[in-house]
Every structure is written in structure tokens, then in C-alpha cells.
């Protein structure tokens, strides 16, 4: 999320602005002078400028406007790269645009160059204007990628660096990949080193430090000249090692980089400042704070003397704030943090700690966010400052408003998920601040703030996806909506093809179709942003939430803070906030133990999770158990490792196997706001059922199934047999059949194989009959569907409730993919369970469901009936055999009443019969 000022922008711009023989030789003498100038401009810039001036005059004399414009680009390169005179470079490039006629390739170079120059001058509006035109030209003239390949490659590299500054990592990666694809066979050492450097910066930002370290070292192997460029490359490796807290070889690398600085003379001054900051970090990690402070102080003085980029000063100020904090100088740490906020803002200059910039007032949004969070953390500890908790809460609020503003521009769900995970520590700090305020001053206002902080970041990406599904881009032109759907379909197809190729053993690190499809989707997404009417997240409305609850329902919201776990219990007429007696380390340990016991397939008599289940009950529910007296329904919002815990298996310890299941029906919600939005209207009529069991196969289809690596699922065809509807098995249960029948049904039952991806949630998939290689339905394909007409989806396939864990969003499972497509209720499986017991459990569930029971009650009763059956005639009592199926979403009844019997007419008939019988008896006795 941070702009990297090292090699990438400087060297990429150098490649972008140096055409070197890309034009036909219309005037040999002008071309020769231009070539000579390009060969010496870094070592003899003044002479190069004279040569460019002579070449320009010759081209003007021959009325070669296009040649003149290209020479002007070269002159701008000298003023930019050598003299750091961005304003003069901008003026020169703009003068080139006044010439006519210009070739498309020349116009592209000028627009792309001006965009990057305005980027360096912190002029985002001008940057966007010129880059949009360069991008539009590439879209209408794809041949430019061949005609001026290196310049287009540098353009994508610079755009990637800009996306990385904004925190849009998915788009940054796609731009860097596009650059590598364009360079292709043009693998000169310098270009290769620059490309590796950019990717190394990217990987460091997204937390893949080992991969980043490898690429930084590779770039140094490919670029060996002992000049300033190598110095910047060395700095990248130094910063990467410091990020990993690896101090080996740091001093050696710094020494070599300083030699590069000395050779460069005055041009190396900026790199020298960065090296001082890196050395300061080195001694800070060695806990030699006095030495570190001296180096950071020197870097600040040098930065101000150089009038360096704002970010160089910002880094120094943040470092000084950290050092002051470690030296227990809170006033000094706060003063430096406030100065860092000023440095990352455009207009804000206040030193008053009660003041913060507006969310839109930033030079670099992620930098400003980091500064605000540092200030808020310091204020939390500054007990000597009046109202310090209020000021800390106020600062966190401004930071989160800025974060929402930034994320609104991200086109990729992957980026939004990644950013939300990085923000999670700040959300937890803010919850701790809000709880401390609530303890000091209990009341409606501080309670509302605490509930809002607990909700912030909870399933916010899922909420946005659902909001887009409900209210997509009001008043947007129809052609843009159509283009969005087309590019989204193209992207989904490209991703499916890429995943299938990798699964077939044909790995591709960079896929051209996928990269181009992602970039095409992003272009349309950005055009639709003016029509995006999504409101910022609103605070939780407690009265509205409580009005949705009956007296038998309670919501349990678990929220981790940096050093504790909070539980908020919301009932129809009361709210209680409780600090639970469990540390983060204990919560992780106990959750892991219970997960291991519940998830594994045990010998029926060897389940060993009882003690852990009792301990977790005591810690998570014991302190509020008396408040839950009379409660028969729990809606649970989980945090952290609790996402892996099926609460149904927690035990009170009052008697053997006294599970929480026996006391309450349980639904898991993504956030309290999702509950506040309500259960929807009661169902009208009974749902049309679509049941698919692709692996309930006959002997003839068995060979096909095993050829694709699947095993048959015996009994899966009878899981939903108690329901009337469409039942497809074996080769009738294909992906194409499912997609064709889906719009006509409201209840889905999928008894099949599934795969949960722990690396890319979009690659999680459900398998249908393997008639061909396209038999898997991927999570990213569900994004193309609208499932709001579905009342309930039952995914009894193994591990449909598992997947990659993301802080704030939970498990990115297939069940979540169904929810994001609008499905209000999903029953999903947490682990690979026994086929036979699953078939029994689901049949019991559907028997309860068709009686008109709410979904959570139907599932609870099915599990209790299953346990009763095992107590008398079975041995499958351990939770592994029954606790894997859980309900996500709401608990609205799916059936309007008992299915298959006309109970209303039957009741009416009985009433008439009894009335008639009474009348006959009355007449009989009267006549006697």
C-alpha cells in the first residue's frame, strides 16, 4: 500500500522516454545526433541536451513534426532523470503534443510520459487524464504493442507501481505481468533487472518476503554495473531483509550501495538519505535506539535540505515516532505522528492532536492511514492527555473512513479481501479503545460506538458484493452494464481455463488471456465508478436489530482485541458486553485441539474432545450462561479461530454428551448487520426442489468417475428422496444440466465431491458428473449468477464450509460464494464426513424442514434425532458424524407448511365431522 520511490518509477520512466531508433530514419543526420545524445545523456547531460537541440532544429527544417516530438521526449528524459526537474520535463512533453501530424506511437509516448510525470508531481487528476488517453489508444490500436513494445511495457510497469501505491495489489500484479508478457524475448539484463525489481517490491508488499528476497537477488545478478541503478537495487534488497528482520549481510549491502552513491556524486543524494533510514532501521532492530535516532535525525535534515519527495520525509517522521515511543516519550511520538499526517496530506497542517485531515485530503492514502493509526494507538496509551480515549476513537474513525474511500476504487475482490485482512489489527485496536470508553462512561452513545467498532470490517466485502447485486450502478448507460457483464464472463472463462490447465499438469505462471481479461474488466469497472451509489457503512442500528428478535433469540458477537476477547449478547430487550476469561493464545490452542478431534474420523469409542469442549464452553459461554436462560435460538458472529469451531459440540459438563445443541438451535451469521436486515417475507407455497448426486453411479459409469480421480458416493442419491422434485444422478447430473435447471428451482441439494482451495478462494469448486474437463463449478463462476430466488442451498459435499481464512470475512468457502450470489441460507459441511451418516442426517433434516420448521430448528432436531438413534442402535455419537453440517445466513422457514399433506383442509374436515357428530348425539339424547 506504499509508494516505492526506489528504482521502479525512475528506471521505468527512463525506458519509457528513450526511444532509441524506434522511428524510421527520415532524416539521417537528425537521427544520428539523437542517437548520440541518448548514448551519453546520463554521463554528459549538458552535451546530450545540445545534441538533442541540434537534432530538433534539423527535423524542424525538414518539417518532420513526428521526429521533433520524439526528440522532445528525449530532452524531457534528461530533465527528469538527471536533473529531477519534473516541471521542465512536463513543459517539454506538452509542447510535443502541440505538433502535427503525430503518429499514434508518438502520441502514446507523450501521453504515457506526461501521466508518469504528473504522478511524480503528485497530481493524480492530471495523471488519470493522460493515462486514460494512453490506455484508450492501446485499446483501439492493439498493434501499438508490437510497434513500440518497450514503451508500452514501461507504461504498464508504471501503472502497476501506481496501483501498488494505492493498495490495489491485484491490478498491480496484472500490470506487472502484462509488462513481462510484452517484453518477451527482449530480455536485456537492464530491463530484466527492472522487471524483477518491480515484482520483488510487489511481493514484499503482499507479505511474500521469501519470494521478494529471491527476486531482489536475481535483479542484482542481472545488473552488475556499479552505478546508481545498482545502488537502488541494493536498497530494495536491504529493505526486504529488514522487513524479514534478517540482519545478515545488511552492513555489507549498505557499504556497496554507498560506493554507488559516491560514484554518482550529487545525483546520489536521495539514495544516501534512504540508506541512512535503512541503517536506522537496522540499529532499531538491534535495539540500539540512540544510534538509530541519530541516523533518522540526519535523514530528516538531509531530506529537508534536498527538498526531497514528501514520502522521504514521511518515512523519516514515522521512524522518529516509533523511536520516541520505544523510549517512552509519548509526547514526542505523538508530535512526530502528527507531522507525518501533515506530510501525507495535501492541505492539512494542524499540529493540534484533536484535529485530523478529511478522508479525501491525501497525497498517498495508505501512508495517511498508517499515520492516523499510529497516532490513535499512541493516544490510547496517553492517559495524561484529557479525553485521550475519545481522541483515539475519533482518529480511528477518520482512518476507517479513509480506508472505505480507498477501497471503493478497487475493482478486484481479491484486493479488497487482502486489504481488509491488513486492516484487521487496526479494527481490533479500535474495539479495545471503544470498550475502554464504554467501561468509563456506560451509556447508549458509548455502547453504540462499541457495537459499530465491532461490526467494522466484519464481512464488509461480502456486504458490498450483495449490495451490488441488489442495486447495481443506478442510471449507468446500458452499454456499460452490458460491457461489464461481457468482460466479467470473459474473465471467468479465462480463469476457469487457466485453473483447468494447471490441474491437468500444464502450469503457467503468467497466462496472457487471464491478464488481458482482468485488465479489460478493470477498464469497464473504472468507467462505472461515477454511477456507483454505494453508501459508506452505517453504524449498527440497535433498536432495529432488537426489533427483529423474539424473546427466545440471542445474538452472540465475539470480537478479538489485541489482548482479549469480547462477547456482546444482544437480546430483544437487553445488551450485555462481557470481557471473557481467555487469552488469544489459549483461544488458538483450544480451538485447534477441538477442531482436530471433531474433524478427524475416529474410532467411535475414541473421541477425546470432551475436556476441550467443556473448557471452551466455560470460557466462551460460562460467564453469560445465566443470561441465556430461556433462550432456544442462538445467532453467532465469530471472529478469528472461532470460525473453525462448531459451537454445537461445546459441552456444559453437567452430564455426559450435554452438548450446546441440546439447548439451542444455532445459526452462524457473517455480521450483526446481516441479522438487522431481517429474515425477509414468509415463503409463499412450497419450493421446487433440485437435487443432484453426480457420483451415485452405476457400474457402467464407475470407470468414467474413477478415471477422473473420484470415488462413488454410495447413498448420496437418497439424501433428498423425502422431497418431491427434480432428482438427477450420475451422467444426468452434469454441470450444464445444473445451470439449465437452476433458475426454475428454489431449494438446491448438492450431494457431490467438492474442493476447497486454501490459496485462491475463487478456485474452490463443486464437481458434477465428469463427462468432460469442464465439469467443475468454480466459486468465481458463481459470481455470474443471481441466486436471490433460492430459499436454501444444501451443500452436503465434503468441506464446502472450509477454505482460505481471511480476518474479518471468515472462511472464504463455497458456502460464502453462494451467499455472495444472493442465496440467503446455506447449509454447508466443515469436514469430510461419513457418507452413510450424512445421508441419514439429511433425510431427518428434510423431514423436519417440510413440516414448516425454521431451518435452524430443523437442523437441530435432525441432529438430536440422529443422536437418539445412535444411543439405542448405533455407535456414531462422536461429533465427527453429525456436527459437520452447519447453517450460514438466516433461519427463515423454507416450506410454508407441511408438504405433501393438505393439513388445512384435513383440519377443516375434522372440525365439520366433529360438529356433525355432536349434533347427531344432541338430537339422539333430545329425542329420548
PDB file of N, CA and C in Angstrom, residues 353 375-397 429-441 446 449 453:
ATOM      1  N   UNK A 353      -3.589  17.907  18.251  1.00  0.00           N
ATOM      2  CA  UNK A 353      -3.869  16.471  18.253  1.00  0.00           C
ATOM      3  C   UNK A 353      -5.354  16.161  18.134  1.00  0.00           C
ATOM      4  N   UNK A 375      -1.029   7.361  15.332  1.00  0.00           N
ATOM      5  CA  UNK A 375      -1.463   8.400  16.277  1.00  0.00           C
ATOM      6  C   UNK A 375      -2.535   7.846  17.224  1.00  0.00           C
ATOM      7  N   UNK A 376      -3.515   7.096  16.689  1.00  0.00           N
ATOM      8  CA  UNK A 376      -4.593   6.561  17.521  1.00  0.00           C
ATOM      9  C   UNK A 376      -4.051   5.583  18.554  1.00  0.00           C
ATOM     10  N   UNK A 377      -3.094   4.730  18.148  1.00  0.00           N
ATOM     11  CA  UNK A 377      -2.503   3.780  19.094  1.00  0.00           C
ATOM     12  C   UNK A 377      -1.779   4.510  20.216  1.00  0.00           C
ATOM     13  N   UNK A 378      -1.063   5.555  19.859  1.00  0.00           N
ATOM     14  CA  UNK A 378      -0.344   6.329  20.884  1.00  0.00           C
ATOM     15  C   UNK A 378      -1.319   7.024  21.831  1.00  0.00           C
ATOM     16  N   UNK A 379      -2.406   7.583  21.288  1.00  0.00           N
ATOM     17  CA  UNK A 379      -3.396   8.253  22.132  1.00  0.00           C
ATOM     18  C   UNK A 379      -4.058   7.278  23.099  1.00  0.00           C
ATOM     19  N   UNK A 380      -4.228   6.038  22.684  1.00  0.00           N
ATOM     20  CA  UNK A 380      -4.823   5.033  23.569  1.00  0.00           C
ATOM     21  C   UNK A 380      -4.004   4.880  24.849  1.00  0.00           C
ATOM     22  N   UNK A 381      -2.673   5.016  24.744  1.00  0.00           N
ATOM     23  CA  UNK A 381      -1.786   4.841  25.897  1.00  0.00           C
ATOM     24  C   UNK A 381      -1.512   6.137  26.644  1.00  0.00           C
ATOM     25  N   UNK A 382      -1.925   7.272  26.072  1.00  0.00           N
ATOM     26  CA  UNK A 382      -1.548   8.569  26.641  1.00  0.00           C
ATOM     27  C   UNK A 382      -2.550   9.009  27.704  1.00  0.00           C
ATOM     28  N   UNK A 383      -2.536   8.329  28.860  1.00  0.00           N
ATOM     29  CA  UNK A 383      -3.505   8.619  29.911  1.00  0.00           C
ATOM     30  C   UNK A 383      -3.411  10.014  30.474  1.00  0.00           C
ATOM     31  N   UNK A 384      -2.256  10.687  30.316  1.00  0.00           N
ATOM     32  CA  UNK A 384      -2.104  12.036  30.867  1.00  0.00           C
ATOM     33  C   UNK A 384      -2.804  13.096  30.022  1.00  0.00           C
ATOM     34  N   UNK A 385      -3.230  12.735  28.806  1.00  0.00           N
ATOM     35  CA  UNK A 385      -3.919  13.688  27.926  1.00  0.00           C
ATOM     36  C   UNK A 385      -5.414  13.603  28.206  1.00  0.00           C
ATOM     37  N   UNK A 386      -6.077  14.733  28.496  1.00  0.00           N
ATOM     38  CA  UNK A 386      -7.524  14.705  28.746  1.00  0.00           C
ATOM     39  C   UNK A 386      -8.277  14.131  27.534  1.00  0.00           C
ATOM     40  N   UNK A 387      -9.273  13.312  27.809  1.00  0.00           N
ATOM     41  CA  UNK A 387     -10.109  12.712  26.753  1.00  0.00           C
ATOM     42  C   UNK A 387      -9.286  11.916  25.735  1.00  0.00           C
ATOM     43  N   UNK A 388      -8.215  11.278  26.195  1.00  0.00           N
ATOM     44  CA  UNK A 388      -7.336  10.597  25.241  1.00  0.00           C
ATOM     45  C   UNK A 388      -8.050   9.462  24.512  1.00  0.00           C
ATOM     46  N   UNK A 389      -8.978   8.770  25.199  1.00  0.00           N
ATOM     47  CA  UNK A 389      -9.693   7.680  24.538  1.00  0.00           C
ATOM     48  C   UNK A 389     -10.651   8.224  23.476  1.00  0.00           C
ATOM     49  N   UNK A 390     -11.293   9.338  23.779  1.00  0.00           N
ATOM     50  CA  UNK A 390     -12.178   9.967  22.790  1.00  0.00           C
ATOM     51  C   UNK A 390     -11.382  10.397  21.561  1.00  0.00           C
ATOM     52  N   UNK A 391     -10.196  10.980  21.778  1.00  0.00           N
ATOM     53  CA  UNK A 391      -9.354  11.411  20.659  1.00  0.00           C
ATOM     54  C   UNK A 391      -8.870  10.207  19.848  1.00  0.00           C
ATOM     55  N   UNK A 392      -8.532   9.116  20.553  1.00  0.00           N
ATOM     56  CA  UNK A 392      -8.084   7.910  19.849  1.00  0.00           C
ATOM     57  C   UNK A 392      -9.213   7.352  18.989  1.00  0.00           C
ATOM     58  N   UNK A 393     -10.426   7.304  19.559  1.00  0.00           N
ATOM     59  CA  UNK A 393     -11.574   6.783  18.809  1.00  0.00           C
ATOM     60  C   UNK A 393     -11.878   7.663  17.597  1.00  0.00           C
ATOM     61  N   UNK A 394     -11.789   8.957  17.797  1.00  0.00           N
ATOM     62  CA  UNK A 394     -12.023   9.925  16.723  1.00  0.00           C
ATOM     63  C   UNK A 394     -11.013   9.731  15.586  1.00  0.00           C
ATOM     64  N   UNK A 395      -9.775   9.468  15.935  1.00  0.00           N
ATOM     65  CA  UNK A 395      -8.726   9.281  14.920  1.00  0.00           C
ATOM     66  C   UNK A 395      -8.915   7.968  14.184  1.00  0.00           C
ATOM     67  N   UNK A 396      -9.279   6.901  14.907  1.00  0.00           N
ATOM     68  CA  UNK A 396      -9.570   5.639  14.232  1.00  0.00           C
ATOM     69  C   UNK A 396     -10.743   5.810  13.257  1.00  0.00           C
ATOM     70  N   UNK A 397     -11.749   6.544  13.675  1.00  0.00           N
ATOM     71  CA  UNK A 397     -12.914   6.759  12.808  1.00  0.00           C
ATOM     72  C   UNK A 397     -12.505   7.423  11.496  1.00  0.00           C
ATOM     73  N   UNK A 429      -7.676  -2.847  17.572  1.00  0.00           N
ATOM     74  CA  UNK A 429      -7.249  -1.755  18.476  1.00  0.00           C
ATOM     75  C   UNK A 429      -8.422  -0.815  18.732  1.00  0.00           C
ATOM     76  N   UNK A 430      -9.183  -0.526  17.693  1.00  0.00           N
ATOM     77  CA  UNK A 430     -10.306   0.401  17.840  1.00  0.00           C
ATOM     78  C   UNK A 430     -11.384  -0.179  18.742  1.00  0.00           C
ATOM     79  N   UNK A 431     -11.615  -1.502  18.662  1.00  0.00           N
ATOM     80  CA  UNK A 431     -12.578  -2.150  19.559  1.00  0.00           C
ATOM     81  C   UNK A 431     -12.113  -2.009  21.008  1.00  0.00           C
ATOM     82  N   UNK A 432     -10.817  -2.194  21.253  1.00  0.00           N
ATOM     83  CA  UNK A 432     -10.284  -2.059  22.608  1.00  0.00           C
ATOM     84  C   UNK A 432     -10.492  -0.636  23.134  1.00  0.00           C
ATOM     85  N   UNK A 433     -10.285   0.367  22.287  1.00  0.00           N
ATOM     86  CA  UNK A 433     -10.493   1.767  22.681  1.00  0.00           C
ATOM     87  C   UNK A 433     -11.963   2.003  23.006  1.00  0.00           C
ATOM     88  N   UNK A 434     -12.849   1.517  22.129  1.00  0.00           N
ATOM     89  CA  UNK A 434     -14.285   1.734  22.338  1.00  0.00           C
ATOM     90  C   UNK A 434     -14.774   1.032  23.604  1.00  0.00           C
ATOM     91  N   UNK A 435     -14.230  -0.157  23.881  1.00  0.00           N
ATOM     92  CA  UNK A 435     -14.633  -0.867  25.104  1.00  0.00           C
ATOM     93  C   UNK A 435     -14.157  -0.122  26.350  1.00  0.00           C
ATOM     94  N   UNK A 436     -12.935   0.408  26.296  1.00  0.00           N
ATOM     95  CA  UNK A 436     -12.423   1.180  27.442  1.00  0.00           C
ATOM     96  C   UNK A 436     -13.289   2.416  27.685  1.00  0.00           C
ATOM     97  N   UNK A 437     -13.737   3.080  26.620  1.00  0.00           N
ATOM     98  CA  UNK A 437     -14.626   4.237  26.767  1.00  0.00           C
ATOM     99  C   UNK A 437     -15.962   3.814  27.365  1.00  0.00           C
ATOM    100  N   UNK A 438     -16.470   2.679  26.909  1.00  0.00           N
ATOM    101  CA  UNK A 438     -17.755   2.181  27.416  1.00  0.00           C
ATOM    102  C   UNK A 438     -17.655   1.842  28.902  1.00  0.00           C
ATOM    103  N   UNK A 439     -16.511   1.262  29.320  1.00  0.00           N
ATOM    104  CA  UNK A 439     -16.325   0.949  30.732  1.00  0.00           C
ATOM    105  C   UNK A 439     -16.257   2.227  31.568  1.00  0.00           C
ATOM    106  N   UNK A 440     -15.631   3.254  31.023  1.00  0.00           N
ATOM    107  CA  UNK A 440     -15.518   4.524  31.756  1.00  0.00           C
ATOM    108  C   UNK A 440     -16.861   5.231  31.860  1.00  0.00           C
ATOM    109  N   UNK A 441     -17.603   5.250  30.732  1.00  0.00           N
ATOM    110  CA  UNK A 441     -18.866   6.001  30.668  1.00  0.00           C
ATOM    111  C   UNK A 441     -19.949   5.131  30.029  1.00  0.00           C
ATOM    112  N   UNK A 446     -21.820   5.497  24.023  1.00  0.00           N
ATOM    113  CA  UNK A 446     -20.581   4.698  24.007  1.00  0.00           C
ATOM    114  C   UNK A 446     -20.869   3.245  23.621  1.00  0.00           C
ATOM    115  N   UNK A 449     -21.115   3.193  19.843  1.00  0.00           N
ATOM    116  CA  UNK A 449     -19.779   3.257  19.243  1.00  0.00           C
ATOM    117  C   UNK A 449     -19.082   1.908  19.316  1.00  0.00           C
ATOM    118  N   UNK A 453     -17.822  -0.361  16.184  1.00  0.00           N
ATOM    119  CA  UNK A 453     -16.427  -0.789  16.014  1.00  0.00           C
ATOM    120  C   UNK A 453     -16.352  -2.312  15.858  1.00  0.00           C
TER     121      UNK A 453
END
